[in-house]
Short mmCIF file of C-alpha atoms and ligand atoms in Angstrom, two decimals:
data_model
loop_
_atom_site.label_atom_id
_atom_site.label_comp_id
_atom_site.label_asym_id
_atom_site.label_seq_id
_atom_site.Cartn_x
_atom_site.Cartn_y
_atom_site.Cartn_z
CA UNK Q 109 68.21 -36.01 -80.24
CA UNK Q 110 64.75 -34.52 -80.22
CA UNK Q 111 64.62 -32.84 -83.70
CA UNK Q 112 60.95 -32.33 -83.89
CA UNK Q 113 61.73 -29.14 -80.96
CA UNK Q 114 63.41 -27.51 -83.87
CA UNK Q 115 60.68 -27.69 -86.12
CA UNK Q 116 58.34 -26.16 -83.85
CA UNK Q 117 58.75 -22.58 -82.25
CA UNK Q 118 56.37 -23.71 -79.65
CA UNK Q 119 57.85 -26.85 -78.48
CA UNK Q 120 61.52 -25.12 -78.66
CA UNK Q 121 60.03 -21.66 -76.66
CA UNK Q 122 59.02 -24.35 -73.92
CA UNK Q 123 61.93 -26.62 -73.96
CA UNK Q 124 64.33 -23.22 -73.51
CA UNK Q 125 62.14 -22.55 -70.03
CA UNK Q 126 62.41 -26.12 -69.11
CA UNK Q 127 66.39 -25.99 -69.87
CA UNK Q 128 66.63 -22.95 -67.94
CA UNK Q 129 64.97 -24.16 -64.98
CA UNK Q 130 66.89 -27.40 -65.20
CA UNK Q 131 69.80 -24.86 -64.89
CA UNK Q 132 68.80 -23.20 -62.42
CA UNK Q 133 68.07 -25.73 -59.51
CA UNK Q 134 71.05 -27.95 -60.43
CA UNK Q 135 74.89 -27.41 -59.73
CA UNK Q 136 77.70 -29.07 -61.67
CA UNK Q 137 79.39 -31.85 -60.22
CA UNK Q 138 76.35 -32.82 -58.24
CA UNK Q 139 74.52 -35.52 -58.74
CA UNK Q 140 70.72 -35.38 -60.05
CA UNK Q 141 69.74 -38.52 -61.50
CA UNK Q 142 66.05 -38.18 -60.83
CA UNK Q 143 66.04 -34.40 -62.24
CA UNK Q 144 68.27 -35.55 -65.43
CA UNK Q 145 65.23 -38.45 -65.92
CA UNK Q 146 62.22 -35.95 -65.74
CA UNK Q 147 64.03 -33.80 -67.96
CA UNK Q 148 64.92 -36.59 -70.80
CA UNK Q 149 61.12 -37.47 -70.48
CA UNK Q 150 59.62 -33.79 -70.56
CA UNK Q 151 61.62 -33.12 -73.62
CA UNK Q 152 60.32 -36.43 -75.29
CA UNK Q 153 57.22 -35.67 -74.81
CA UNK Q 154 57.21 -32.42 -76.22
CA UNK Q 155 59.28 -32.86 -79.38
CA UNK Q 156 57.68 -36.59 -80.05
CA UNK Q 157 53.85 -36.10 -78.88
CA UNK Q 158 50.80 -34.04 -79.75
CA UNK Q 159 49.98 -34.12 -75.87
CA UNK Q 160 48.92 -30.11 -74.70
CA UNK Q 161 52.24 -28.47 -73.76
CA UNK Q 162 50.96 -26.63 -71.17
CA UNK Q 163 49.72 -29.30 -69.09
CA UNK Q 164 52.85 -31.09 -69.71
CA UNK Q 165 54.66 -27.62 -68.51
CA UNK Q 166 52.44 -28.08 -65.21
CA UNK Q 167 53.05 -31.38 -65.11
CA UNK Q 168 57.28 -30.74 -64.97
CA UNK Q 169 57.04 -27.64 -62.36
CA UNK Q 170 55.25 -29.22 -60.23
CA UNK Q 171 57.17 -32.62 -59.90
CA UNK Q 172 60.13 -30.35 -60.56
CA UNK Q 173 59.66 -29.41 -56.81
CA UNK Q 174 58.80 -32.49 -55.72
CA UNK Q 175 61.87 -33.60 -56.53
CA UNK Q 176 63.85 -30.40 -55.12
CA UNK Q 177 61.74 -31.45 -51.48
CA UNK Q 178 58.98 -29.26 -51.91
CA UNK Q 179 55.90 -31.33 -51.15
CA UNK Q 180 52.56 -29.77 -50.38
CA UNK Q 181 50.49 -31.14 -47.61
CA UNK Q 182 47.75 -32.31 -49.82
CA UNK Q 183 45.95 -35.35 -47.15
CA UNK Q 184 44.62 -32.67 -44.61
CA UNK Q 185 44.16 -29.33 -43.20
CA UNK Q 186 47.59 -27.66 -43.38
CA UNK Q 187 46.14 -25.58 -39.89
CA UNK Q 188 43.71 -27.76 -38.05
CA UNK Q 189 44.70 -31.31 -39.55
CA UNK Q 190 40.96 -32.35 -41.12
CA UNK Q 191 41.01 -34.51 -43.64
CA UNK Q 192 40.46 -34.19 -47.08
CA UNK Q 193 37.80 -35.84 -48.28
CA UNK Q 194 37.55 -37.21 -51.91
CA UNK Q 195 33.93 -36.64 -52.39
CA UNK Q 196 34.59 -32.96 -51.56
CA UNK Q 197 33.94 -31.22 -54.72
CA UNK Q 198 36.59 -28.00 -54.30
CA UNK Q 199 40.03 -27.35 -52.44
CA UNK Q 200 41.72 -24.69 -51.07
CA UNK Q 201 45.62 -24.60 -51.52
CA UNK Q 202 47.47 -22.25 -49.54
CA UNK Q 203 50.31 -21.14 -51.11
CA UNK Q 204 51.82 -19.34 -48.08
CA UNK Q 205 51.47 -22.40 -45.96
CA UNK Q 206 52.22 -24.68 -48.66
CA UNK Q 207 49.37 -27.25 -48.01
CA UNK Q 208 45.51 -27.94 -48.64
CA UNK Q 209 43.14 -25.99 -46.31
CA UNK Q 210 39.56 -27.23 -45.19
CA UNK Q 211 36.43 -24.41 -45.47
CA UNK Q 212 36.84 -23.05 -42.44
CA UNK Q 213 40.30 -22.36 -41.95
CA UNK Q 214 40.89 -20.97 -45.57
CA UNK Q 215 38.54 -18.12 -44.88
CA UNK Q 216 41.36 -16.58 -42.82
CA UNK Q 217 43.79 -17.05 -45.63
CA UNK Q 218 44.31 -14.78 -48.27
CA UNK Q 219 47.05 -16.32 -50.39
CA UNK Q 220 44.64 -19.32 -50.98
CA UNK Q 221 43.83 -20.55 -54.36
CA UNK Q 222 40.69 -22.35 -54.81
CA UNK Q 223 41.03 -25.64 -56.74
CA UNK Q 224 38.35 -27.80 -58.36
CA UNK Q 225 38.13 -31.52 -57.87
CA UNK Q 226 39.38 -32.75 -61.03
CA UNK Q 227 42.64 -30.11 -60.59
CA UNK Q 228 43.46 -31.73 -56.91
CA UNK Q 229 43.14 -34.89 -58.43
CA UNK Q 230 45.85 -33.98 -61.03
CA UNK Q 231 47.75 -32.45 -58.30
CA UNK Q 232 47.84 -35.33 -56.31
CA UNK Q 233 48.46 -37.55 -59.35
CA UNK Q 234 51.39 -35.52 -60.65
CA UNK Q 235 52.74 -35.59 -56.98
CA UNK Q 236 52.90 -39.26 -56.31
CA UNK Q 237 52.51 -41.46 -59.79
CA UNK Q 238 55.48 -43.49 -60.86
CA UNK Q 239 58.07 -41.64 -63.32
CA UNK Q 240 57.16 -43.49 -66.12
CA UNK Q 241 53.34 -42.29 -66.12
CA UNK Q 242 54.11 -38.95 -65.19
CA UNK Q 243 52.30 -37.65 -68.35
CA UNK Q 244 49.77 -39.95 -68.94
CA UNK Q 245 46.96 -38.01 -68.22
CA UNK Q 246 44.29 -35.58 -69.63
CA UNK Q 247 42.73 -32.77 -67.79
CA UNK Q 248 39.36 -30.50 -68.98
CA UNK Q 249 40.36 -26.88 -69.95
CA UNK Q 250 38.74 -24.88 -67.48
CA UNK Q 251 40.70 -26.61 -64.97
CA UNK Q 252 44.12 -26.79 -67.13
CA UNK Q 253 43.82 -22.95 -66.74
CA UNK Q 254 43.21 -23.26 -63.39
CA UNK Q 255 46.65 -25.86 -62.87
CA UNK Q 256 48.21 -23.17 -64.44
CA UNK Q 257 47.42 -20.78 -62.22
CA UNK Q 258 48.35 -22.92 -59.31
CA UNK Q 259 51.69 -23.82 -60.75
CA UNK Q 260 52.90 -20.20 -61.92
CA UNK Q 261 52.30 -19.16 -58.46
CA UNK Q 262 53.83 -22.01 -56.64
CA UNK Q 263 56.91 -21.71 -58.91
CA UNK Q 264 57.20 -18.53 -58.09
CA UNK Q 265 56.89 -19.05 -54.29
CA UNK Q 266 59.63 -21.81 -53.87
CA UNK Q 267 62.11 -21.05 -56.91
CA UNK Q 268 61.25 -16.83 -56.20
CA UNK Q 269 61.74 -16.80 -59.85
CA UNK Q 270 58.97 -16.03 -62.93
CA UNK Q 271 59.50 -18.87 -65.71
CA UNK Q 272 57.45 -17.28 -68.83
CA UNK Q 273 57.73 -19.02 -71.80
CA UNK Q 274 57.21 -16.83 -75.33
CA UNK Q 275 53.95 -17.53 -77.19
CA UNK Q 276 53.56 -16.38 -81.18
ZN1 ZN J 385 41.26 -26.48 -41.11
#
């Protein structure tokens, strides 16, 4: 199964994190059908497609969590409840309160992380799309870097662990 990853250092550098965290958050002898199926699919996609691993790194972390319970507050103001509007053109995440902040409340937040349109959208995508189109998406570059931001930090605030993966 999946012989391409040992063709590639790449794809086998990032399916070794992915492993790892699959370890990580699961314990033997329970039962984690939904976490087994992202897996399965995450490593498909990386040994059989040309699709940008990184996003597709993003894409696993972040419904990873989802899974595991954590789910942002992404609809409205994590502090005053406004809603989020999809003509705004940038968001503010906090990542201490776990949730989207409007304009005026961010400003008194400093472990916010500003987020452009088109990386919300992803968010939000990534957060509530059916399993089987997890990864069929493509994102701009400016704001993959930006997702990655967002989803090293948020990784590291719910699983209080760094998951780097080796680049050559
Ligand atoms: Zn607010």
């Amino acid at each position: 199964m999946f012989y391409n990853l040992r063709e590639d250092i790449d794809k086998l550098n990032y399916a070794t994190t992915i492993s790892k965290m699959i370890y990580d958050v699961t314990e033997e002898n329970i039962p984690a059908v939904d976490i087994l199926q992202l897996f399965l699919n995450t490593l498909y996609v990386i040994a059989e497609t040309d699709k940008n691993i990184e996003l597709v790194f993003c894409v696993f972390r972040i419904r990873l969590l989802a899974i595991l319970g954590f789910l942002p507050q992404i609809s409205k103001c994590v502090s005053c409840g406004e809603p989020m509007l999809e003509e705004m053109e940038e968001f503010y995440f906090s990542i201490k309160d776990d949730g989207v902040k409007c304009k005026v409340c961010q400003k008194l937040d400093k472990s916010v992380i500003k987020l452009s349109k088109t990386t919300f959208s992803a968010l939000i995508y990534i957060l509530s799309c059916d399993s089987k189109k997890l990864f069929s998406f493509e994102i701009p570059k400016e704001d993959l870097q930006e997702l990655e931001l967002f989803c090293k930090i948020y990784t590291l605030q719910h699983l209080e662990k760094e998951y780097e993966v080796v680049k050559f």
